[in-house]
PDB file of C-alpha atoms in Angstrom:
ATOM      1  CA  MET A   1      -8.767 -46.936 -11.712  1.00 51.00           C
ATOM      2  CA  THR A   2      -8.643 -50.254 -14.374  1.00 58.00           C
ATOM      3  CA  ILE A   3      -6.662 -49.275 -17.283  1.00 61.00           C
ATOM      4  CA  LEU A   4      -8.124 -49.244 -20.845  1.00 59.00           C
ATOM      5  CA  TYR A   5      -8.491 -52.137 -22.530  1.00 58.00           C
ATOM      6  CA  GLN A   6      -6.447 -50.818 -25.371  1.00 64.00           C
ATOM      7  CA  ASN A   7      -3.664 -49.912 -22.994  1.00 79.00           C
ATOM      8  CA  LYS A   8      -3.678 -53.309 -21.701  1.00 81.00           C
ATOM      9  CA  GLN A   9      -3.224 -54.814 -25.285  1.00 83.00           C
ATOM     10  CA  TYR A  10      -0.476 -52.398 -26.049  1.00 80.00           C
ATOM     11  CA  ILE A  11       1.630 -53.487 -22.801  1.00 85.00           C
ATOM     12  CA  ARG A  12       0.796 -57.281 -23.381  1.00 82.00           C
ATOM     13  CA  ASP A  13       2.082 -56.821 -27.004  1.00 80.00           C
ATOM     14  CA  ASN A  14       5.283 -54.953 -26.517  1.00 79.00           C
ATOM     15  CA  ILE A  15       6.363 -56.428 -23.227  1.00 84.00           C
ATOM     16  CA  THR A  16       8.910 -58.426 -25.057  1.00 78.00           C
ATOM     17  CA  LYS A  17      10.333 -55.233 -26.609  1.00 75.00           C
ATOM     18  CA  LYS A  18      10.405 -52.859 -23.676  1.00 76.00           C
ATOM     19  CA  ARG A  19       8.456 -51.677 -20.668  1.00 85.00           C
ATOM     20  CA  ASP A  20       6.888 -48.504 -20.816  1.00 82.00           C
ATOM     21  CA  ASP A  21       9.544 -47.146 -18.175  1.00 87.00           C
ATOM     22  CA  GLU A  22      12.528 -48.511 -20.163  1.00 88.00           C
ATOM     23  CA  ARG A  23      13.060 -51.131 -17.612  1.00 92.00           C
ATOM     24  CA  SER A  24      14.543 -54.319 -18.509  1.00 93.00           C
ATOM     25  CA  ASN A  25      12.088 -57.404 -17.593  1.00 94.00           C
ATOM     26  CA  ASP A  26      14.072 -58.640 -14.526  1.00 94.00           C
ATOM     27  CA  GLU A  27      14.836 -55.123 -13.502  1.00 95.00           C
ATOM     28  CA  PHE A  28      13.269 -52.989 -10.193  1.00 98.00           C
ATOM     29  CA  ARG A  29      12.329 -49.786  -9.802  1.00 98.00           C
ATOM     30  CA  LYS A  30      14.356 -47.284  -7.692  1.00 98.00           C
ATOM     31  CA  ILE A  31      13.804 -48.434  -3.788  1.00 98.00           C
ATOM     32  CA  THR A  32      14.003 -45.911  -1.244  1.00 99.00           C
ATOM     33  CA  ILE A  33      14.217 -47.125   2.449  1.00 99.00           C
ATOM     34  CA  GLU A  34      13.593 -44.219   5.189  1.00 98.00           C
ATOM     35  CA  THR A  35      13.387 -45.181   8.830  1.00 98.00           C
ATOM     36  CA  GLY A  36      12.061 -44.059  12.179  1.00 97.00           C
ATOM     37  CA  VAL A  37       9.478 -42.172  10.604  1.00 98.00           C
ATOM     38  CA  ILE A  38       6.431 -42.581  13.338  1.00 96.00           C
ATOM     39  CA  GLY A  39       7.855 -41.044  16.413  1.00 90.00           C
ATOM     40  CA  ARG A  40       5.376 -42.879  18.765  1.00 90.00           C
ATOM     41  CA  ALA A  41       6.013 -46.513  17.233  1.00 95.00           C
ATOM     42  CA  GLU A  42       8.400 -48.792  18.851  1.00 96.00           C
ATOM     43  CA  GLY A  43       9.778 -48.858  15.182  1.00 97.00           C
ATOM     44  CA  SER A  44       9.173 -47.838  11.209  1.00 98.00           C
ATOM     45  CA  ALA A  45      10.096 -47.764   8.026  1.00 99.00           C
ATOM     46  CA  ARG A  46       9.085 -46.164   4.598  1.00 99.00           C
ATOM     47  CA  VAL A  47       9.739 -47.859   1.897  1.00 99.00           C
ATOM     48  CA  LYS A  48       8.985 -46.424  -1.801  1.00 99.00           C
ATOM     49  CA  ILE A  49       9.504 -48.396  -5.058  1.00 99.00           C
ATOM     50  CA  GLY A  50       9.068 -46.251  -7.799  1.00 98.00           C
ATOM     51  CA  ASP A  51       5.734 -44.498  -7.206  1.00 97.00           C
ATOM     52  CA  THR A  52       4.527 -47.245  -4.880  1.00 98.00           C
ATOM     53  CA  GLU A  53       4.921 -46.104  -1.057  1.00 98.00           C
ATOM     54  CA  ILE A  54       3.953 -48.156   2.060  1.00 98.00           C
ATOM     55  CA  ILE A  55       4.775 -47.140   5.521  1.00 98.00           C
ATOM     56  CA  ALA A  56       5.030 -50.115   8.359  1.00 98.00           C
ATOM     57  CA  GLY A  57       4.979 -49.185  12.202  1.00 98.00           C
ATOM     58  CA  ILE A  58       5.734 -51.519  14.825  1.00 98.00           C
ATOM     59  CA  LYS A  59       3.794 -51.032  18.232  1.00 97.00           C
ATOM     60  CA  MET A  60       4.424 -53.668  21.334  1.00 96.00           C
ATOM     61  CA  ASP A  61       2.094 -54.684  24.069  1.00 95.00           C
ATOM     62  CA  ILE A  62       1.620 -57.133  26.610  1.00 95.00           C
ATOM     63  CA  GLY A  63      -1.093 -59.897  26.744  1.00 95.00           C
ATOM     64  CA  LYS A  64      -1.821 -63.575  26.937  1.00 96.00           C
ATOM     65  CA  PRO A  65      -0.479 -66.315  24.573  1.00 96.00           C
ATOM     66  CA  PHE A  66      -2.249 -68.571  22.682  1.00 96.00           C
ATOM     67  CA  PRO A  67      -3.113 -71.846  24.254  1.00 96.00           C
ATOM     68  CA  ASP A  68      -1.130 -74.008  21.734  1.00 96.00           C
ATOM     69  CA  SER A  69       2.054 -71.625  22.430  1.00 97.00           C
ATOM     70  CA  PRO A  70       2.110 -70.763  25.680  1.00 97.00           C
ATOM     71  CA  ALA A  71       5.847 -69.718  25.957  1.00 97.00           C
ATOM     72  CA  GLU A  72       5.766 -67.609  22.735  1.00 98.00           C
ATOM     73  CA  GLY A  73       4.950 -64.319  21.993  1.00 97.00           C
ATOM     74  CA  VAL A  74       2.586 -63.109  18.963  1.00 97.00           C
ATOM     75  CA  ILE A  75       3.047 -61.431  15.697  1.00 98.00           C
ATOM     76  CA  MET A  76      -0.093 -60.130  14.193  1.00 98.00           C
ATOM     77  CA  VAL A  77       0.243 -58.198  10.720  1.00 98.00           C
ATOM     78  CA  ASN A  78      -2.271 -55.772   9.566  1.00 95.00           C
ATOM     79  CA  SER A  79      -2.414 -53.705   6.340  1.00 93.00           C
ATOM     80  CA  GLU A  80      -4.549 -50.519   5.430  1.00 87.00           C
ATOM     81  CA  PHE A  81      -5.381 -49.554   1.937  1.00 83.00           C
ATOM     82  CA  SER A  82      -6.273 -45.856   2.354  1.00 74.00           C
ATOM     83  CA  ALA A  83      -8.642 -44.249   0.000  1.00 68.00           C
ATOM     84  CA  LEU A  84      -5.998 -41.559  -0.756  1.00 70.00           C
ATOM     85  CA  ALA A  85      -3.270 -44.331  -2.137  1.00 70.00           C
ATOM     86  CA  SER A  86      -5.597 -45.032  -4.969  1.00 70.00           C
ATOM     87  CA  PRO A  87      -8.984 -44.591  -6.666  1.00 65.00           C
ATOM     88  CA  ASP A  88      -9.353 -48.145  -6.576  1.00 72.00           C
ATOM     89  CA  PHE A  89      -9.523 -48.197  -2.698  1.00 67.00           C
ATOM     90  CA  GLU A  90     -12.485 -47.105  -0.492  1.00 64.00           C
ATOM     91  CA  ASN A  91     -12.831 -46.403   2.818  1.00 65.00           C
ATOM     92  CA  GLY A  92     -14.937 -49.404   4.752  1.00 59.00           C
ATOM     93  CA  PRO A  93     -14.222 -53.240   5.900  1.00 57.00           C
ATOM     94  CA  PRO A  94     -10.953 -54.671   5.235  1.00 61.00           C
ATOM     95  CA  ARG A  95     -10.643 -55.548   1.338  1.00 69.00           C
ATOM     96  CA  GLU A  96     -10.000 -59.251   0.247  1.00 76.00           C
ATOM     97  CA  ASP A  97      -6.248 -57.862  -1.209  1.00 80.00           C
ATOM     98  CA  SER A  98      -5.665 -56.092   2.264  1.00 85.00           C
ATOM     99  CA  ILE A  99      -6.407 -59.171   4.279  1.00 90.00           C
ATOM    100  CA  GLU A 100      -4.130 -61.409   1.413  1.00 92.00           C
ATOM    101  CA  LEU A 101      -1.594 -58.566   1.587  1.00 94.00           C
ATOM    102  CA  SER A 102      -1.243 -58.933   5.408  1.00 95.00           C
ATOM    103  CA  ARG A 103      -1.151 -62.933   4.821  1.00 95.00           C
ATOM    104  CA  VAL A 104       1.706 -62.797   2.642  1.00 96.00           C
ATOM    105  CA  VAL A 105       3.996 -60.378   4.959  1.00 97.00           C
ATOM    106  CA  ASP A 106       2.844 -62.684   7.843  1.00 97.00           C
ATOM    107  CA  ARG A 107       3.867 -65.623   6.007  1.00 97.00           C
ATOM    108  CA  GLY A 108       7.301 -64.467   5.311  1.00 97.00           C
ATOM    109  CA  ILE A 109       8.276 -63.353   8.487  1.00 98.00           C
ATOM    110  CA  ARG A 110       6.518 -66.452  10.521  1.00 96.00           C
ATOM    111  CA  GLU A 111       7.853 -69.332   8.279  1.00 96.00           C
ATOM    112  CA  SER A 112      11.509 -67.900   8.114  1.00 97.00           C
ATOM    113  CA  LYS A 113      11.186 -67.869  12.054  1.00 96.00           C
ATOM    114  CA  THR A 114      12.850 -64.467  11.593  1.00 97.00           C
ATOM    115  CA  LEU A 115      11.406 -63.234  14.914  1.00 97.00           C
ATOM    116  CA  ASP A 116      12.615 -65.736  17.929  1.00 97.00           C
ATOM    117  CA  VAL A 117       9.116 -65.541  19.784  1.00 97.00           C
ATOM    118  CA  GLU A 118      10.400 -67.456  22.769  1.00 97.00           C
ATOM    119  CA  LYS A 119      12.387 -64.598  23.692  1.00 96.00           C
ATOM    120  CA  LEU A 120       8.960 -62.487  23.679  1.00 96.00           C
ATOM    121  CA  CYS A 121       7.691 -64.481  26.771  1.00 95.00           C
ATOM    122  CA  VAL A 122       7.181 -62.537  29.953  1.00 92.00           C
ATOM    123  CA  GLU A 123       5.537 -65.096  31.912  1.00 93.00           C
ATOM    124  CA  GLU A 124       4.617 -68.630  30.622  1.00 96.00           C
ATOM    125  CA  GLY A 125       1.313 -69.090  30.209  1.00 96.00           C
ATOM    126  CA  GLU A 126       0.317 -66.015  31.320  1.00 95.00           C
ATOM    127  CA  LYS A 127       2.300 -62.542  29.727  1.00 94.00           C
ATOM    128  CA  VAL A 128       3.991 -62.312  26.140  1.00 96.00           C
ATOM    129  CA  TRP A 129       5.023 -59.363  24.091  1.00 97.00           C
ATOM    130  CA  MET A 130       2.622 -59.273  21.255  1.00 97.00           C
ATOM    131  CA  VAL A 131       4.073 -57.440  18.147  1.00 98.00           C
ATOM    132  CA  PHE A 132       1.669 -55.873  15.653  1.00 98.00           C
ATOM    133  CA  ILE A 133       2.827 -54.672  12.431  1.00 99.00           C
ATOM    134  CA  ASP A 134       0.691 -52.116  10.786  1.00 98.00           C
ATOM    135  CA  ILE A 135       1.164 -51.552   7.180  1.00 97.00           C
ATOM    136  CA  THR A 136      -0.292 -48.480   5.395  1.00 95.00           C
ATOM    137  CA  ILE A 137      -0.501 -48.104   1.827  1.00 94.00           C
ATOM    138  CA  VAL A 138       0.080 -44.227   1.048  1.00 95.00           C
ATOM    139  CA  ASN A 139       0.284 -44.645  -2.884  1.00 95.00           C
ATOM    140  CA  HIS A 140      -0.350 -47.890  -4.954  1.00 93.00           C
ATOM    141  CA  ASP A 141       1.324 -48.324  -8.344  1.00 95.00           C
ATOM    142  CA  GLY A 142       1.892 -51.856  -8.307  1.00 95.00           C
ATOM    143  CA  ASN A 143       4.373 -54.298  -6.066  1.00 98.00           C
ATOM    144  CA  LEU A 144       2.469 -53.440  -2.845  1.00 97.00           C
ATOM    145  CA  ILE A 145       3.922 -57.295  -1.375  1.00 98.00           C
ATOM    146  CA  ASP A 146       7.462 -56.502  -1.975  1.00 99.00           C
ATOM    147  CA  ALA A 147       7.218 -52.941  -0.684  1.00 99.00           C
ATOM    148  CA  ALA A 148       5.122 -54.041   2.311  1.00 98.00           C
ATOM    149  CA  GLY A 149       7.683 -56.920   3.364  1.00 99.00           C
ATOM    150  CA  ILE A 150      10.601 -54.634   2.628  1.00 99.00           C
ATOM    151  CA  GLY A 151       8.834 -52.028   5.019  1.00 99.00           C
ATOM    152  CA  ALA A 152       7.738 -54.866   7.829  1.00 99.00           C
ATOM    153  CA  ILE A 153      11.439 -56.254   8.299  1.00 99.00           C
ATOM    154  CA  THR A 154      13.302 -53.144   8.365  1.00 99.00           C
ATOM    155  CA  ALA A 155      10.652 -51.906  11.013  1.00 99.00           C
ATOM    156  CA  LEU A 156      11.149 -55.066  12.852  1.00 99.00           C
ATOM    157  CA  LEU A 157      15.050 -54.232  12.863  1.00 98.00           C
ATOM    158  CA  THR A 158      14.766 -51.135  14.193  1.00 97.00           C
ATOM    159  CA  ALA A 159      12.018 -51.965  16.676  1.00 97.00           C
ATOM    160  CA  GLN A 160      13.153 -51.668  20.832  1.00 95.00           C
ATOM    161  CA  ILE A 161      11.245 -53.797  23.104  1.00 94.00           C
ATOM    162  CA  PRO A 162       9.583 -51.089  26.018  1.00 91.00           C
ATOM    163  CA  LYS A 163      10.714 -51.527  29.432  1.00 90.00           C
ATOM    164  CA  ILE A 164       8.501 -52.750  31.725  1.00 86.00           C
ATOM    165  CA  ASP A 165       7.921 -50.915  35.059  1.00 85.00           C
ATOM    166  CA  LYS A 166       7.859 -52.261  38.549  1.00 81.00           C
ATOM    167  CA  ASP A 167       3.976 -51.822  38.231  1.00 82.00           C
ATOM    168  CA  GLY A 168       4.136 -54.223  35.734  1.00 78.00           C
ATOM    169  CA  THR A 169       3.042 -51.045  33.227  1.00 83.00           C
ATOM    170  CA  ILE A 170       4.733 -50.760  30.081  1.00 86.00           C
ATOM    171  CA  ASN A 171       6.783 -47.680  30.237  1.00 81.00           C
ATOM    172  CA  ARG A 172       5.931 -45.188  26.945  1.00 79.00           C
ATOM    173  CA  ASP A 173       8.430 -42.494  27.782  1.00 77.00           C
ATOM    174  CA  GLY A 174      11.317 -43.708  25.315  1.00 72.00           C
ATOM    175  CA  LYS A 175      12.866 -46.171  28.028  1.00 74.00           C
ATOM    176  CA  PHE A 176      13.584 -49.776  26.377  1.00 82.00           C
ATOM    177  CA  GLU A 177      14.918 -53.300  27.013  1.00 85.00           C
ATOM    178  CA  GLY A 178      16.692 -53.641  23.974  1.00 91.00           C
ATOM    179  CA  ALA A 179      16.097 -54.327  20.372  1.00 95.00           C
ATOM    180  CA  LEU A 180      13.560 -57.300  19.178  1.00 97.00           C
ATOM    181  CA  PRO A 181      15.388 -60.874  18.922  1.00 97.00           C
ATOM    182  CA  ILE A 182      15.895 -60.930  14.726  1.00 97.00           C
ATOM    183  CA  ARG A 183      17.517 -64.079  13.424  1.00 97.00           C
ATOM    184  CA  ASP A 184      16.906 -63.399   9.533  1.00 98.00           C
ATOM    185  CA  ILE A 185      15.908 -60.766   6.927  1.00 98.00           C
ATOM    186  CA  PRO A 186      13.493 -62.313   4.630  1.00 98.00           C
ATOM    187  CA  VAL A 187      12.917 -60.366   1.477  1.00 99.00           C
ATOM    188  CA  PRO A 188       9.910 -60.955  -0.969  1.00 98.00           C
ATOM    189  CA  ILE A 189      10.395 -60.761  -4.395  1.00 99.00           C
ATOM    190  CA  THR A 190       7.066 -60.493  -7.021  1.00 98.00           C
ATOM    191  CA  SER A 191       7.066 -61.573 -10.525  1.00 98.00           C
ATOM    192  CA  GLY A 192       4.293 -61.697 -13.119  1.00 97.00           C
ATOM    193  CA  LEU A 193       3.437 -63.553 -16.638  1.00 97.00           C
ATOM    194  CA  ILE A 194       2.528 -60.957 -19.326  1.00 94.00           C
ATOM    195  CA  ASN A 195       2.050 -62.377 -22.339  1.00 92.00           C
ATOM    196  CA  ASN A 196       3.739 -65.337 -21.227  1.00 92.00           C
ATOM    197  CA  THR A 197       6.755 -63.311 -20.618  1.00 94.00           C
ATOM    198  CA  ILE A 198       8.236 -62.766 -16.880  1.00 97.00           C
ATOM    199  CA  VAL A 199       8.382 -59.418 -15.462  1.00 97.00           C
ATOM    200  CA  THR A 200       9.661 -58.424 -12.468  1.00 98.00           C
ATOM    201  CA  ASP A 201       8.211 -55.548  -9.805  1.00 98.00           C
ATOM    202  CA  MET A 202       5.294 -54.613 -11.756  1.00 97.00           C
ATOM    203  CA  ASN A 203       3.937 -51.334 -12.112  1.00 95.00           C
ATOM    204  CA  LYS A 204       0.076 -50.985 -11.669  1.00 94.00           C
ATOM    205  CA  ASN A 205      -0.906 -51.015 -14.756  1.00 92.00           C
ATOM    206  CA  GLU A 206       1.520 -53.931 -15.288  1.00 94.00           C
ATOM    207  CA  THR A 207      -0.175 -56.097 -12.658  1.00 94.00           C
ATOM    208  CA  GLU A 208      -3.474 -55.612 -14.396  1.00 92.00           C
ATOM    209  CA  CYS A 209      -2.109 -57.366 -17.661  1.00 92.00           C
ATOM    210  CA  ALA A 210      -0.692 -60.293 -15.661  1.00 94.00           C
ATOM    211  CA  GLU A 211      -2.244 -63.684 -16.207  1.00 95.00           C
ATOM    212  CA  ALA A 212      -0.177 -64.881 -13.524  1.00 97.00           C
ATOM    213  CA  ILE A 213       1.894 -63.189 -10.188  1.00 97.00           C
ATOM    214  CA  PHE A 214       4.246 -65.262  -7.943  1.00 98.00           C
ATOM    215  CA  THR A 215       5.950 -64.152  -4.934  1.00 98.00           C
ATOM    216  CA  VAL A 216       8.913 -65.792  -3.873  1.00 98.00           C
ATOM    217  CA  ALA A 217      10.539 -64.870  -0.231  1.00 98.00           C
ATOM    218  CA  THR A 218      14.159 -65.807   0.665  1.00 98.00           C
ATOM    219  CA  ILE A 219      16.345 -65.397   3.822  1.00 98.00           C
ATOM    220  CA  LYS A 220      19.909 -64.798   4.084  1.00 97.00           C
ATOM    221  CA  ASN A 221      21.360 -67.969   2.897  1.00 96.00           C
ATOM    222  CA  GLU A 222      19.298 -67.996  -0.195  1.00 95.00           C
ATOM    223  CA  ASN A 223      16.968 -70.302   0.769  1.00 97.00           C
ATOM    224  CA  TYR A 224      13.002 -69.966   0.235  1.00 97.00           C
ATOM    225  CA  CYS A 225      10.727 -69.355   3.082  1.00 96.00           C
ATOM    226  CA  ALA A 226       7.529 -68.313   1.743  1.00 96.00           C
ATOM    227  CA  MET A 227       5.834 -68.620  -1.896  1.00 96.00           C
ATOM    228  CA  GLN A 228       2.479 -67.091  -3.116  1.00 95.00           C
ATOM    229  CA  LYS A 229       0.658 -67.428  -6.394  1.00 96.00           C
ATOM    230  CA  ALA A 230      -2.096 -65.570  -7.655  1.00 94.00           C
ATOM    231  CA  GLY A 231      -4.153 -65.170 -11.017  1.00 91.00           C
ATOM    232  CA  PRO A 232      -6.152 -67.236 -13.315  1.00 90.00           C
ATOM    233  CA  SER A 233      -3.385 -68.769 -15.518  1.00 93.00           C
ATOM    234  CA  GLU A 234      -1.051 -71.827 -14.591  1.00 94.00           C
ATOM    235  CA  MET A 235       3.009 -71.455 -14.578  1.00 96.00           C
ATOM    236  CA  THR A 236       5.257 -74.316 -15.989  1.00 96.00           C
ATOM    237  CA  ASP A 237       7.813 -75.433 -13.410  1.00 96.00           C
ATOM    238  CA  GLU A 238      10.611 -73.871 -15.768  1.00 97.00           C
ATOM    239  CA  GLN A 239       8.841 -70.378 -15.403  1.00 97.00           C
ATOM    240  CA  MET A 240       8.483 -70.785 -11.415  1.00 97.00           C
ATOM    241  CA  LEU A 241      12.340 -72.024 -11.492  1.00 97.00           C
ATOM    242  CA  LYS A 242      13.172 -68.784 -13.369  1.00 98.00           C
ATOM    243  CA  ILE A 243      11.182 -66.345 -10.895  1.00 98.00           C
ATOM    244  CA  SER A 244      12.443 -68.228  -8.061  1.00 98.00           C
ATOM    245  CA  GLU A 245      16.310 -67.581  -9.438  1.00 97.00           C
ATOM    246  CA  ILE A 246      15.238 -64.026 -10.064  1.00 98.00           C
ATOM    247  CA  ALA A 247      14.092 -63.634  -6.691  1.00 98.00           C
ATOM    248  CA  GLN A 248      17.322 -65.312  -5.139  1.00 97.00           C
ATOM    249  CA  LYS A 249      19.575 -62.628  -7.208  1.00 97.00           C
ATOM    250  CA  GLU A 250      16.981 -59.599  -6.543  1.00 98.00           C
ATOM    251  CA  SER A 251      16.875 -60.147  -2.664  1.00 98.00           C
ATOM    252  CA  LYS A 252      20.521 -60.017  -2.054  1.00 98.00           C
ATOM    253  CA  LYS A 253      21.050 -56.436  -3.542  1.00 98.00           C
ATOM    254  CA  ILE A 254      17.666 -55.412  -1.501  1.00 98.00           C
ATOM    255  CA  ARG A 255      18.779 -56.892   1.858  1.00 99.00           C
ATOM    256  CA  SER A 256      21.814 -55.039   1.510  1.00 98.00           C
ATOM    257  CA  ALA A 257      19.921 -51.736   1.139  1.00 98.00           C
ATOM    258  CA  ILE A 258      17.696 -52.803   4.362  1.00 99.00           C
ATOM    259  CA  GLU A 259      20.809 -53.360   6.305  1.00 98.00           C
ATOM    260  CA  ALA A 260      22.291 -50.083   5.277  1.00 98.00           C
ATOM    261  CA  ALA A 261      19.644 -48.388   6.284  1.00 98.00           C
ATOM    262  CA  VAL A 262      18.814 -50.257   9.836  1.00 98.00           C
ATOM    263  CA  LYS A 263      22.663 -49.513  10.237  1.00 97.00           C
ATOM    264  CA  LYS A 264      22.159 -45.732   9.331  1.00 97.00           C
ATOM    265  CA  HIS A 265      19.281 -45.729  11.863  1.00 96.00           C
ATOM    266  CA  LYS A 266      21.273 -47.262  14.904  1.00 92.00           C
ATOM    267  CA  ALA A 267      24.308 -44.924  14.295  1.00 84.00           C
TER     268      ALA A 267
END
């Protein structure tokens, strides 16, 4: 549901003074990460950022590799915007923003080379592991990209490769070969411009007021692995640099939270 013009104007006029929830402009809402929330999935996670909530699940299957990468496993990201998550969402074909969310999450994982896809090859040119990352939006109060990205990597870190029986079928009875070959932990951080002010982790109302939105994903060594710009307004080099610096700072905290959740899961 789109917010009223008067409310938008209030947010724009007051963003330099304070946010509705009293956060500073570079401050995240409370983040909680829960693992193992889908019993039949190879890996799963629930992530909450404030009132935004997503669930990410990993399913794996054996399939044929792409012709141009015969010795590499396949990664596919899909996101579902449930009508129960927001009045703005309707059941039906995938929405444009659902497709875009999947692309941004996929890019962060793929460009960081987080998953060692060569180790997912079973028989070159014939059989590889296909890793399906399914993201469901449970409640939408802004910053879906960061929540989905955090959920996806957490689910991957907890996922186990199913055992293949002697007859070539996948064992779905809880027998596993081991963990996925994960090499890094990409974390997306999204900020926007509201009345030319940089605001991080925008809630839904703030997002509707943003003139531009910029997502920066970083890996453990603080290098950037993916970027995404949205919105009609341009950003200056100085603004993009500032947002990138915020991403480096905030991703460290979130990465530590991910690692703590995964460690607890494996204990």
